[in-house]
mmCIF file of C-alpha atoms and ligand atoms in Angstrom:
data_model
loop_
_atom_site.group_PDB
_atom_site.id
_atom_site.type_symbol
_atom_site.label_atom_id
_atom_site.label_comp_id
_atom_site.label_asym_id
_atom_site.label_seq_id
_atom_site.Cartn_x
_atom_site.Cartn_y
_atom_site.Cartn_z
ATOM 1 C CA MET A 18 -69.672 22.861 -2.650
ATOM 2 C CA ARG A 19 -65.771 23.290 -3.713
ATOM 3 C CA SER A 20 -63.107 20.189 -3.585
ATOM 4 C CA THR A 21 -59.639 20.107 -4.733
ATOM 5 C CA SER A 22 -58.271 18.418 -7.830
ATOM 6 C CA HIS A 23 -57.885 15.116 -5.728
ATOM 7 C CA GLY A 24 -61.587 15.337 -4.730
ATOM 8 C CA MET A 25 -63.397 16.290 -1.463
ATOM 9 C CA THR A 26 -61.721 15.082 1.806
ATOM 10 C CA LEU A 27 -63.577 13.739 4.562
ATOM 11 C CA THR A 28 -61.980 16.945 6.439
ATOM 12 C CA GLN A 29 -63.704 19.370 4.353
ATOM 13 C CA HIS A 30 -66.891 17.444 3.809
ATOM 14 C CA LEU A 31 -67.381 17.731 7.789
ATOM 15 C CA ILE A 32 -66.465 21.169 7.593
ATOM 16 C CA GLU A 33 -68.696 22.088 4.680
ATOM 17 C CA GLU A 34 -71.333 19.984 6.801
ATOM 18 C CA GLN A 35 -70.895 21.902 9.818
ATOM 19 C CA ARG A 36 -71.366 25.291 8.263
ATOM 20 C CA LYS A 37 -74.437 24.186 6.352
ATOM 21 C CA HIS A 38 -76.238 22.990 9.263
ATOM 22 C CA ASN A 39 -74.713 25.734 11.505
ATOM 23 C CA ASN A 40 -73.182 23.515 13.797
ATOM 24 C CA ASN A 41 -76.068 21.614 14.551
ATOM 25 C CA ASN A 42 -75.447 18.251 15.450
ATOM 26 C CA ILE A 43 -72.062 18.516 13.684
ATOM 27 C CA THR A 44 -69.798 20.380 15.960
ATOM 28 C CA ALA A 45 -66.320 20.696 16.188
ATOM 29 C CA ASN A 46 -65.671 18.215 18.246
ATOM 30 C CA LEU A 47 -67.493 15.894 16.427
ATOM 31 C CA ARG A 48 -65.930 16.344 13.420
ATOM 32 C CA LEU A 49 -62.465 16.051 15.356
ATOM 33 C CA LEU A 50 -63.613 12.790 17.026
ATOM 34 C CA ILE A 51 -64.690 11.489 13.540
ATOM 35 C CA GLU A 52 -61.353 11.942 12.283
ATOM 36 C CA VAL A 53 -59.551 10.425 15.121
ATOM 37 C CA ILE A 54 -61.557 7.249 14.229
ATOM 38 C CA SER A 55 -60.660 7.354 10.975
ATOM 39 C CA ARG A 56 -56.973 7.780 11.129
ATOM 40 C CA ALA A 57 -57.193 4.533 13.811
ATOM 41 C CA CYS A 58 -59.006 2.504 11.369
ATOM 42 C CA ARG A 59 -56.730 3.226 8.486
ATOM 43 C CA LEU A 60 -53.985 1.708 10.913
ATOM 44 C CA ILE A 61 -56.551 -0.883 11.516
ATOM 45 C CA SER A 62 -56.548 -1.432 7.859
ATOM 46 C CA TYR A 63 -52.751 -2.135 7.343
ATOM 47 C CA HIS A 64 -52.707 -4.560 10.122
ATOM 48 C CA VAL A 65 -55.388 -6.631 8.359
ATOM 49 C CA SER A 66 -54.123 -6.279 4.713
ATOM 50 C CA ARG A 67 -50.794 -7.866 6.310
ATOM 51 C CA GLY A 68 -52.517 -11.084 6.932
ATOM 52 C CA ALA A 69 -50.352 -13.917 7.552
ATOM 53 C CA LEU A 70 -47.406 -11.659 7.080
ATOM 54 C CA GLY A 71 -48.391 -9.905 10.276
ATOM 55 C CA GLU A 72 -47.899 -10.568 13.997
ATOM 56 C CA ALA A 73 -51.564 -10.303 14.788
ATOM 57 C CA TYR A 74 -52.341 -13.313 12.556
ATOM 58 C CA GLY A 75 -54.794 -16.383 13.866
ATOM 59 C CA SER A 76 -56.509 -17.040 16.885
ATOM 60 C CA SER A 77 -55.453 -15.603 20.494
ATOM 61 C CA ASN A 78 -57.020 -18.447 22.193
ATOM 62 C CA LYS A 79 -58.836 -15.850 24.491
ATOM 63 C CA LYS A 80 -62.708 -15.605 24.496
ATOM 64 C CA ASN A 81 -64.384 -12.396 25.087
ATOM 65 C CA ILE A 82 -67.370 -11.100 26.999
ATOM 66 C CA GLN A 83 -69.619 -12.728 24.159
ATOM 67 C CA GLY A 84 -68.283 -16.001 24.445
ATOM 68 C CA GLU A 85 -66.601 -16.084 21.352
ATOM 69 C CA ILE A 86 -62.894 -16.872 20.677
ATOM 70 C CA GLN A 87 -61.124 -13.574 19.723
ATOM 71 C CA LYS A 88 -58.604 -13.405 16.988
ATOM 72 C CA LYS A 89 -55.292 -11.633 17.443
ATOM 73 C CA VAL A 90 -56.637 -9.065 15.357
ATOM 74 C CA ASP A 91 -59.936 -8.248 17.198
ATOM 75 C CA ILE A 92 -57.568 -7.351 20.312
ATOM 76 C CA LEU A 93 -55.337 -5.482 18.273
ATOM 77 C CA ALA A 94 -58.158 -3.236 16.341
ATOM 78 C CA ASN A 95 -59.510 -2.959 19.957
ATOM 79 C CA SER A 96 -56.576 -1.382 21.510
ATOM 80 C CA ILE A 97 -55.823 0.875 18.480
ATOM 81 C CA LEU A 98 -59.389 2.295 18.578
ATOM 82 C CA LEU A 99 -58.998 2.907 22.559
ATOM 83 C CA GLU A 100 -55.548 4.123 22.516
ATOM 84 C CA ALA A 101 -56.544 6.806 19.499
ATOM 85 C CA ASN A 102 -59.556 8.147 21.065
ATOM 86 C CA GLU A 103 -58.470 8.430 24.839
ATOM 87 C CA TRP A 104 -56.352 11.685 24.403
ATOM 88 C CA GLY A 105 -58.564 13.829 21.848
ATOM 89 C CA GLY A 106 -60.670 15.438 24.546
ATOM 90 C CA ASN A 107 -63.764 14.607 22.576
ATOM 91 C CA LEU A 108 -64.986 11.555 24.769
ATOM 92 C CA SER A 109 -66.325 10.798 28.124
ATOM 93 C CA ALA A 110 -66.208 7.336 27.940
ATOM 94 C CA MET A 111 -65.855 3.871 25.300
ATOM 95 C CA ALA A 112 -67.240 0.628 25.136
ATOM 96 C CA SER A 113 -66.401 -2.300 23.011
ATOM 97 C CA GLU A 114 -67.665 -5.781 21.751
ATOM 98 C CA GLU A 115 -64.459 -6.897 23.120
ATOM 99 C CA MET A 116 -64.472 -5.522 26.557
ATOM 100 C CA GLU A 117 -66.845 -6.524 29.306
ATOM 101 C CA ASP A 118 -67.031 -3.112 31.156
ATOM 102 C CA ILE A 119 -66.857 0.670 29.646
ATOM 103 C CA HIS A 120 -63.348 2.247 29.485
ATOM 104 C CA LEU A 121 -63.172 5.670 31.040
ATOM 105 C CA ILE A 122 -61.119 8.482 29.594
ATOM 106 C CA PRO A 123 -57.901 8.169 31.689
ATOM 107 C CA ASP A 124 -57.655 11.558 34.432
ATOM 108 C CA CYS A 125 -54.883 12.387 32.718
ATOM 109 C CA PHE A 126 -56.936 13.629 29.596
ATOM 110 C CA PRO A 127 -59.555 16.076 29.183
ATOM 111 C CA LYS A 128 -63.070 14.889 28.844
ATOM 112 C CA GLY A 129 -65.695 15.218 25.883
ATOM 113 C CA ASP A 130 -69.263 15.576 25.405
ATOM 114 C CA TYR A 131 -69.519 12.169 23.520
ATOM 115 C CA LEU A 132 -69.506 8.423 24.278
ATOM 116 C CA LEU A 133 -68.304 6.183 21.707
ATOM 117 C CA LEU A 134 -69.278 2.397 20.788
ATOM 118 C CA PHE A 135 -67.565 0.110 18.324
ATOM 119 C CA ASP A 136 -67.280 -3.277 17.058
ATOM 120 C CA PRO A 137 -63.486 -3.077 16.609
ATOM 121 C CA LEU A 138 -63.392 -6.125 14.157
ATOM 122 C CA ASP A 139 -67.164 -6.979 12.419
ATOM 123 C CA GLY A 140 -66.793 -10.385 10.442
ATOM 124 C CA SER A 141 -63.420 -11.543 12.027
ATOM 125 C CA SER A 142 -64.271 -15.270 11.355
ATOM 126 C CA ASN A 143 -63.522 -14.048 7.835
ATOM 127 C CA ILE A 144 -60.221 -12.660 8.553
ATOM 128 C CA ASP A 145 -58.082 -15.764 7.965
ATOM 129 C CA VAL A 146 -59.399 -16.406 4.296
ATOM 130 C CA ASN A 147 -59.339 -13.212 3.297
ATOM 131 C CA VAL A 148 -62.782 -12.175 2.882
ATOM 132 C CA SER A 149 -63.731 -8.394 3.583
ATOM 133 C CA VAL A 150 -63.938 -7.237 7.162
ATOM 134 C CA GLY A 151 -64.648 -4.164 8.941
ATOM 135 C CA THR A 152 -65.069 -2.003 11.981
ATOM 136 C CA ILE A 153 -68.326 -0.227 13.245
ATOM 137 C CA PHE A 154 -68.728 2.843 15.254
ATOM 138 C CA SER A 155 -71.726 4.748 17.167
ATOM 139 C CA VAL A 156 -71.408 7.646 18.696
ATOM 140 C CA LEU A 157 -74.093 8.880 21.555
ATOM 141 C CA PRO A 158 -74.122 12.518 23.542
ATOM 142 C CA TYR A 159 -72.879 12.719 26.988
ATOM 143 C CA LEU A 160 -73.986 15.801 28.704
ATOM 144 C CA GLU A 161 -74.231 14.759 32.097
ATOM 145 C CA GLY A 162 -71.000 16.083 33.434
ATOM 146 C CA ASN A 163 -70.064 13.581 35.885
ATOM 147 C CA ILE A 164 -68.211 9.950 35.466
ATOM 148 C CA PRO A 165 -70.014 8.033 33.342
ATOM 149 C CA THR A 166 -71.320 4.375 34.179
ATOM 150 C CA GLU A 167 -72.766 1.860 31.955
ATOM 151 C CA THR A 168 -76.296 3.258 32.200
ATOM 152 C CA SER A 169 -74.996 6.632 30.500
ATOM 153 C CA PHE A 170 -74.716 4.223 27.368
ATOM 154 C CA LEU A 171 -78.294 2.787 27.529
ATOM 155 C CA GLN A 172 -79.616 5.311 25.264
ATOM 156 C CA LYS A 173 -82.107 4.651 22.251
ATOM 157 C CA GLY A 174 -80.444 4.438 18.769
ATOM 158 C CA SER A 175 -82.397 7.545 17.897
ATOM 159 C CA HIS A 176 -80.015 9.413 20.137
ATOM 160 C CA GLN A 177 -76.922 8.807 17.924
ATOM 161 C CA VAL A 178 -75.270 11.628 16.692
ATOM 162 C CA ALA A 179 -73.042 9.798 14.370
ATOM 163 C CA ALA A 180 -72.589 6.515 12.878
ATOM 164 C CA GLY A 181 -70.274 4.739 10.681
ATOM 165 C CA TYR A 182 -68.463 1.675 9.412
ATOM 166 C CA PHE A 183 -65.291 0.865 7.348
ATOM 167 C CA VAL A 184 -65.171 -2.034 5.199
ATOM 168 C CA TYR A 185 -61.670 -3.473 4.738
ATOM 169 C CA GLY A 186 -62.048 -4.873 1.198
ATOM 170 C CA PRO A 187 -60.469 -4.833 -2.135
ATOM 171 C CA GLN A 188 -61.010 -0.848 -1.491
ATOM 172 C CA ILE A 189 -60.728 0.794 2.066
ATOM 173 C CA SER A 190 -64.438 2.418 2.249
ATOM 174 C CA LEU A 191 -65.931 4.403 5.197
ATOM 175 C CA VAL A 192 -69.640 4.629 5.136
ATOM 176 C CA LEU A 193 -70.645 7.764 7.542
ATOM 177 C CA THR A 194 -73.883 9.676 8.914
ATOM 178 C CA THR A 195 -74.223 12.359 11.129
ATOM 179 C CA GLY A 196 -78.055 12.558 10.571
ATOM 180 C CA TYR A 197 -77.972 14.538 7.158
ATOM 181 C CA GLY A 198 -77.883 11.347 4.787
ATOM 182 C CA VAL A 199 -75.114 9.060 4.439
ATOM 183 C CA ASN A 200 -72.068 9.206 2.298
ATOM 184 C CA CYS A 201 -68.961 7.162 1.269
ATOM 185 C CA PHE A 202 -65.234 7.832 1.463
ATOM 186 C CA THR A 203 -62.749 5.688 -0.318
ATOM 187 C CA LEU A 204 -58.998 5.459 1.325
ATOM 188 C CA ASP A 205 -56.714 6.593 -1.073
ATOM 189 C CA ARG A 206 -53.810 4.678 0.100
ATOM 190 C CA GLU A 207 -50.832 6.542 -1.479
ATOM 191 C CA LEU A 208 -52.216 10.095 -0.192
ATOM 192 C CA GLY A 209 -53.739 8.494 3.141
ATOM 193 C CA SER A 210 -56.613 10.503 2.646
ATOM 194 C CA TRP A 211 -60.094 9.819 2.935
ATOM 195 C CA ILE A 212 -61.927 11.107 -0.524
ATOM 196 C CA LEU A 213 -65.849 11.475 -1.128
ATOM 197 C CA THR A 214 -66.607 9.257 -3.543
ATOM 198 C CA HIS A 215 -70.079 8.490 -3.420
ATOM 199 C CA ARG A 216 -72.467 11.066 -2.114
ATOM 200 C CA ASN A 217 -76.141 10.588 -0.472
ATOM 201 C CA LEU A 218 -76.309 6.776 -0.702
ATOM 202 C CA ARG A 219 -80.095 5.820 -1.157
ATOM 203 C CA ILE A 220 -81.265 2.026 -0.909
ATOM 204 C CA PRO A 221 -84.010 1.214 -3.389
ATOM 205 C CA PRO A 222 -87.290 0.576 -1.750
ATOM 206 C CA ASP A 223 -87.788 -2.381 -3.524
ATOM 207 C CA THR A 224 -85.388 -5.564 -3.977
ATOM 208 C CA LEU A 225 -84.982 -8.972 -5.536
ATOM 209 C CA GLU A 226 -82.272 -9.824 -3.143
ATOM 210 C CA TYR A 227 -81.723 -11.205 0.629
ATOM 211 C CA ALA A 228 -79.060 -12.057 2.888
ATOM 212 C CA ILE A 229 -79.760 -14.666 5.655
ATOM 213 C CA ASN A 230 -77.955 -17.426 6.923
ATOM 214 C CA THR A 231 -79.974 -20.442 5.689
ATOM 215 C CA SER A 232 -78.169 -23.186 8.194
ATOM 216 C CA ASN A 233 -80.353 -21.694 10.803
ATOM 217 C CA GLN A 234 -83.416 -22.378 8.983
ATOM 218 C CA ARG A 235 -84.907 -25.086 11.463
ATOM 219 C CA HIS A 236 -84.594 -22.934 14.572
ATOM 220 C CA TRP A 237 -86.561 -20.025 12.978
ATOM 221 C CA TYR A 238 -89.912 -18.845 14.026
ATOM 222 C CA ALA A 239 -92.911 -19.296 11.890
ATOM 223 C CA PRO A 240 -92.866 -15.403 10.455
ATOM 224 C CA VAL A 241 -89.467 -15.886 9.208
ATOM 225 C CA GLN A 242 -90.021 -19.355 7.633
ATOM 226 C CA ARG A 243 -92.966 -17.706 5.592
ATOM 227 C CA TYR A 244 -91.069 -14.839 4.517
ATOM 228 C CA ILE A 245 -88.414 -16.945 3.097
ATOM 229 C CA LYS A 246 -90.224 -19.941 1.718
ATOM 230 C CA GLU A 247 -91.771 -17.356 -0.522
ATOM 231 C CA LEU A 248 -88.868 -15.773 -1.678
ATOM 232 C CA ILE A 249 -87.300 -19.072 -2.428
ATOM 233 C CA GLU A 250 -90.869 -20.396 -4.079
ATOM 234 C CA GLY A 251 -90.167 -17.485 -6.478
ATOM 235 C CA GLU A 252 -92.014 -16.585 -9.871
ATOM 236 C CA ASP A 253 -94.422 -19.332 -9.699
ATOM 237 C CA ALA A 254 -95.717 -18.544 -5.949
ATOM 238 C CA ALA A 255 -97.189 -15.475 -4.390
ATOM 239 C CA ARG A 256 -94.107 -13.085 -4.787
ATOM 240 C CA LYS A 257 -94.472 -13.535 -8.428
ATOM 241 C CA ALA A 258 -90.803 -13.262 -8.827
ATOM 242 C CA ASP A 259 -87.186 -14.893 -8.631
ATOM 243 C CA PHE A 260 -85.223 -13.864 -5.707
ATOM 244 C CA ASN A 261 -81.284 -13.970 -5.315
ATOM 245 C CA MET A 262 -79.361 -14.662 -2.058
ATOM 246 C CA ARG A 263 -76.011 -13.442 -0.763
ATOM 247 C CA TRP A 264 -74.547 -14.029 2.441
ATOM 248 C CA ILE A 265 -70.692 -12.505 2.949
ATOM 249 C CA ALA A 266 -70.889 -13.092 7.065
ATOM 250 C CA SER A 267 -69.651 -9.850 7.574
ATOM 251 C CA MET A 268 -72.145 -7.521 8.355
ATOM 252 C CA VAL A 269 -70.163 -4.474 6.849
ATOM 253 C CA SER A 270 -70.043 -6.421 3.507
ATOM 254 C CA ASP A 271 -73.702 -7.274 3.497
ATOM 255 C CA VAL A 272 -74.868 -3.838 4.605
ATOM 256 C CA HIS A 273 -72.571 -2.282 1.968
ATOM 257 C CA ARG A 274 -73.860 -4.290 -0.599
ATOM 258 C CA ILE A 275 -77.347 -3.241 0.337
ATOM 259 C CA LEU A 276 -76.312 0.728 0.345
ATOM 260 C CA HIS A 277 -75.346 0.125 -3.078
ATOM 261 C CA ARG A 278 -77.790 -1.720 -4.785
ATOM 262 C CA GLY A 279 -80.526 -2.644 -2.243
ATOM 263 C CA GLY A 280 -81.743 -5.796 -0.584
ATOM 264 C CA ILE A 281 -82.643 -7.203 2.809
ATOM 265 C CA PHE A 282 -80.281 -8.303 5.563
ATOM 266 C CA MET A 283 -81.766 -10.524 8.261
ATOM 267 C CA TYR A 284 -80.535 -12.192 11.692
ATOM 268 C CA PRO A 285 -83.334 -13.457 13.369
ATOM 269 C CA ALA A 286 -84.115 -14.298 16.796
ATOM 270 C CA ASP A 287 -84.489 -18.377 16.877
ATOM 271 C CA LYS A 288 -86.216 -21.333 18.938
ATOM 272 C CA ARG A 289 -82.403 -22.077 20.589
ATOM 273 C CA THR A 290 -82.040 -19.162 22.589
ATOM 274 C CA PRO A 291 -85.303 -17.844 23.659
ATOM 275 C CA ASN A 292 -83.558 -15.214 26.034
ATOM 276 C CA LYS A 293 -80.832 -14.215 23.675
ATOM 277 C CA PRO A 294 -82.885 -12.647 20.737
ATOM 278 C CA GLY A 295 -80.506 -12.899 17.587
ATOM 279 C CA LYS A 296 -76.893 -13.028 17.344
ATOM 280 C CA LEU A 297 -76.231 -9.479 16.591
ATOM 281 C CA ARG A 298 -75.304 -6.728 19.471
ATOM 282 C CA LEU A 299 -77.734 -3.703 19.731
ATOM 283 C CA MET A 300 -75.326 -1.480 20.615
ATOM 284 C CA TYR A 301 -72.276 -2.006 18.373
ATOM 285 C CA GLU A 302 -73.950 -3.520 15.294
ATOM 286 C CA ALA A 303 -77.755 -3.147 15.059
ATOM 287 C CA ASN A 304 -78.045 0.646 16.386
ATOM 288 C CA PRO A 305 -75.298 2.091 14.211
ATOM 289 C CA MET A 306 -76.265 0.188 10.858
ATOM 290 C CA ALA A 307 -79.668 0.817 11.597
ATOM 291 C CA PHE A 308 -79.109 4.584 11.794
ATOM 292 C CA ILE A 309 -77.195 4.659 8.404
ATOM 293 C CA VAL A 310 -80.031 2.210 6.836
ATOM 294 C CA GLU A 311 -82.573 4.818 7.646
ATOM 295 C CA GLN A 312 -80.524 7.739 6.514
ATOM 296 C CA ALA A 313 -80.138 6.039 3.287
ATOM 297 C CA GLY A 314 -84.072 5.374 3.108
ATOM 298 C CA GLY A 315 -84.211 2.113 4.067
ATOM 299 C CA ALA A 316 -85.679 0.564 7.355
ATOM 300 C CA ALA A 317 -84.714 -1.534 10.324
ATOM 301 C CA THR A 318 -86.324 -3.532 12.741
ATOM 302 C CA ASN A 319 -86.222 -6.481 15.055
ATOM 303 C CA GLY A 320 -89.238 -7.929 13.316
ATOM 304 C CA LYS A 321 -92.015 -5.992 15.461
ATOM 305 C CA ASN A 322 -90.149 -2.652 16.282
ATOM 306 C CA ARG A 323 -87.814 -0.058 14.766
ATOM 307 C CA ILE A 324 -84.340 -0.877 15.970
ATOM 308 C CA LEU A 325 -83.887 2.925 17.122
ATOM 309 C CA ASP A 326 -86.706 2.969 19.385
ATOM 310 C CA ILE A 327 -85.470 0.012 21.509
ATOM 311 C CA GLN A 328 -84.581 1.082 24.755
ATOM 312 C CA PRO A 329 -81.356 -1.161 25.806
ATOM 313 C CA GLN A 330 -81.391 -2.869 28.942
ATOM 314 C CA SER A 331 -77.878 -3.829 28.933
ATOM 315 C CA LEU A 332 -74.647 -3.016 27.084
ATOM 316 C CA HIS A 333 -74.038 -6.280 25.321
ATOM 317 C CA GLU A 334 -77.520 -7.263 24.704
ATOM 318 C CA ARG A 335 -78.376 -8.856 21.432
ATOM 319 C CA VAL A 336 -81.144 -8.240 19.083
ATOM 320 C CA ALA A 337 -82.920 -9.246 15.802
ATOM 321 C CA VAL A 338 -82.543 -7.596 12.802
ATOM 322 C CA PHE A 339 -84.139 -7.507 9.639
ATOM 323 C CA LEU A 340 -82.900 -4.107 7.660
ATOM 324 C CA GLY A 341 -82.489 -2.669 3.885
ATOM 325 C CA SER A 342 -84.847 -2.026 1.512
ATOM 326 C CA LYS A 343 -88.026 -0.379 3.064
ATOM 327 C CA ASN A 344 -90.779 -2.362 1.223
ATOM 328 C CA GLU A 345 -89.138 -5.800 2.189
ATOM 329 C CA VAL A 346 -88.388 -4.807 5.776
ATOM 330 C CA ASP A 347 -91.876 -3.722 5.926
ATOM 331 C CA ARG A 348 -93.454 -6.883 4.714
ATOM 332 C CA VAL A 349 -91.139 -9.269 6.837
ATOM 333 C CA THR A 350 -92.109 -6.862 9.641
ATOM 334 C CA ARG A 351 -95.883 -7.470 8.816
ATOM 335 C CA TYR A 352 -95.843 -11.051 8.990
ATOM 336 C CA HIS A 353 -94.392 -10.836 12.897
ATOM 337 C CA LEU A 354 -97.222 -8.580 13.739
ATOM 338 C CA GLU A 355 -99.602 -10.909 12.100
ATOM 339 C CA GLY A 356 -98.196 -14.247 14.428
HETATM 340 P P1 AHG B 420 -68.479 -10.384 14.715
HETATM 341 O O1 AHG B 420 -67.283 -11.054 13.868
HETATM 342 O O2 AHG B 420 -68.239 -8.892 15.107
HETATM 343 O O3 AHG B 420 -68.583 -11.209 15.890
HETATM 344 O O4 AHG B 420 -69.530 -10.467 14.240
HETATM 345 C C1 AHG B 420 -70.385 -11.221 13.203
HETATM 346 C C2 AHG B 420 -71.601 -11.307 12.745
HETATM 347 C C3 AHG B 420 -71.556 -10.459 11.339
HETATM 348 O O5 AHG B 420 -70.780 -9.609 11.206
HETATM 349 C C4 AHG B 420 -72.432 -11.495 10.449
HETATM 350 O O6 AHG B 420 -73.464 -11.066 9.927
HETATM 351 C C5 AHG B 420 -72.613 -12.388 11.475
HETATM 352 O O7 AHG B 420 -71.960 -12.265 12.812
HETATM 353 C C6 AHG B 420 -72.463 -13.827 10.529
HETATM 354 O O8 AHG B 420 -72.878 -14.763 11.430
HETATM 355 P P2 AHG B 420 -72.946 -16.343 10.723
HETATM 356 O O9 AHG B 420 -71.787 -16.759 11.314
HETATM 357 O O10 AHG B 420 -74.364 -16.951 11.662
HETATM 358 O O11 AHG B 420 -72.832 -16.382 9.408
HETATM 359 MN MN1 MN B 421 -69.861 -7.661 14.120
HETATM 360 MN MN1 MN B 422 -66.294 -8.135 16.412
#
């Protein structure tokens, strides 16, 4: 594989992949779609970096479909992604964590073979304190030909043809999978190009680092209580090792750390909301992250089942999430299955 003196760009990488795999899964249209998303997210990163200097700072005082107060930048990031992706001709519809209903491609634009889902700004509670946030996206196939409905989106995560996330942090990163491993690109802000900087990321199967919001501990079910208790007890007890804890409260940043050095991320269901399992959203957060993590050799379950095998029942449904280093995810999943 050849690259320019500036390194391999996202476009070059996708064309190489397209050729290597004979257009299997990575088509020219999918490549163009990913390029449009990456341009839109470059713009989002600009607005995020403006912080208090920009117009999209602070709360909008409006609530989204999730019942959460939206930041102004949640709304801005959502409109940037909608606008950028409407005209490209690669999509039939979009769905967003910030919108109650799906967004059809307007009649004036051509339609394509894909559906796009996104969390326009993940971790937005952190944004006003200058902690890394990001955008998560998922691409599903759409081959039905007629006008898509919400049901068209209710496909298992295993149907995804691409997924990725952007981190707006000290560096702007794009982590992407099209089903052939996971690669990380860094935005060269001067050139405006995404350069491949981390090829074929692999999550080590073992780890001594975990991520969970322990303020919810009293609400957890027994299997999570058991697992975390053992981690905290450290080397004098069952696990015979000391574990470290990190919780950034931006899923993109926590998953990014795990992709680079291993770890387990957990957002379990808890007793407060038995009919609303967990906090994270299956379609906008859990599925794309599970696809990426599995492609990097890790595992992702809802405590009992593989996340990518869950049949979604509704667009905004929530799910418990355990993902990251395989042996730890397997262990906490086993604790759930043992009851
Ligand atoms: P979002 O900002 O898109 O609503 O997502 C926030 C999510 C996720 O990024 C993070 O892992 C989790 O919420 C943090 O939850 P706590 O507030 O319980 O720490
Ligand atoms: Mn989110
Ligand atoms: Mn969000």
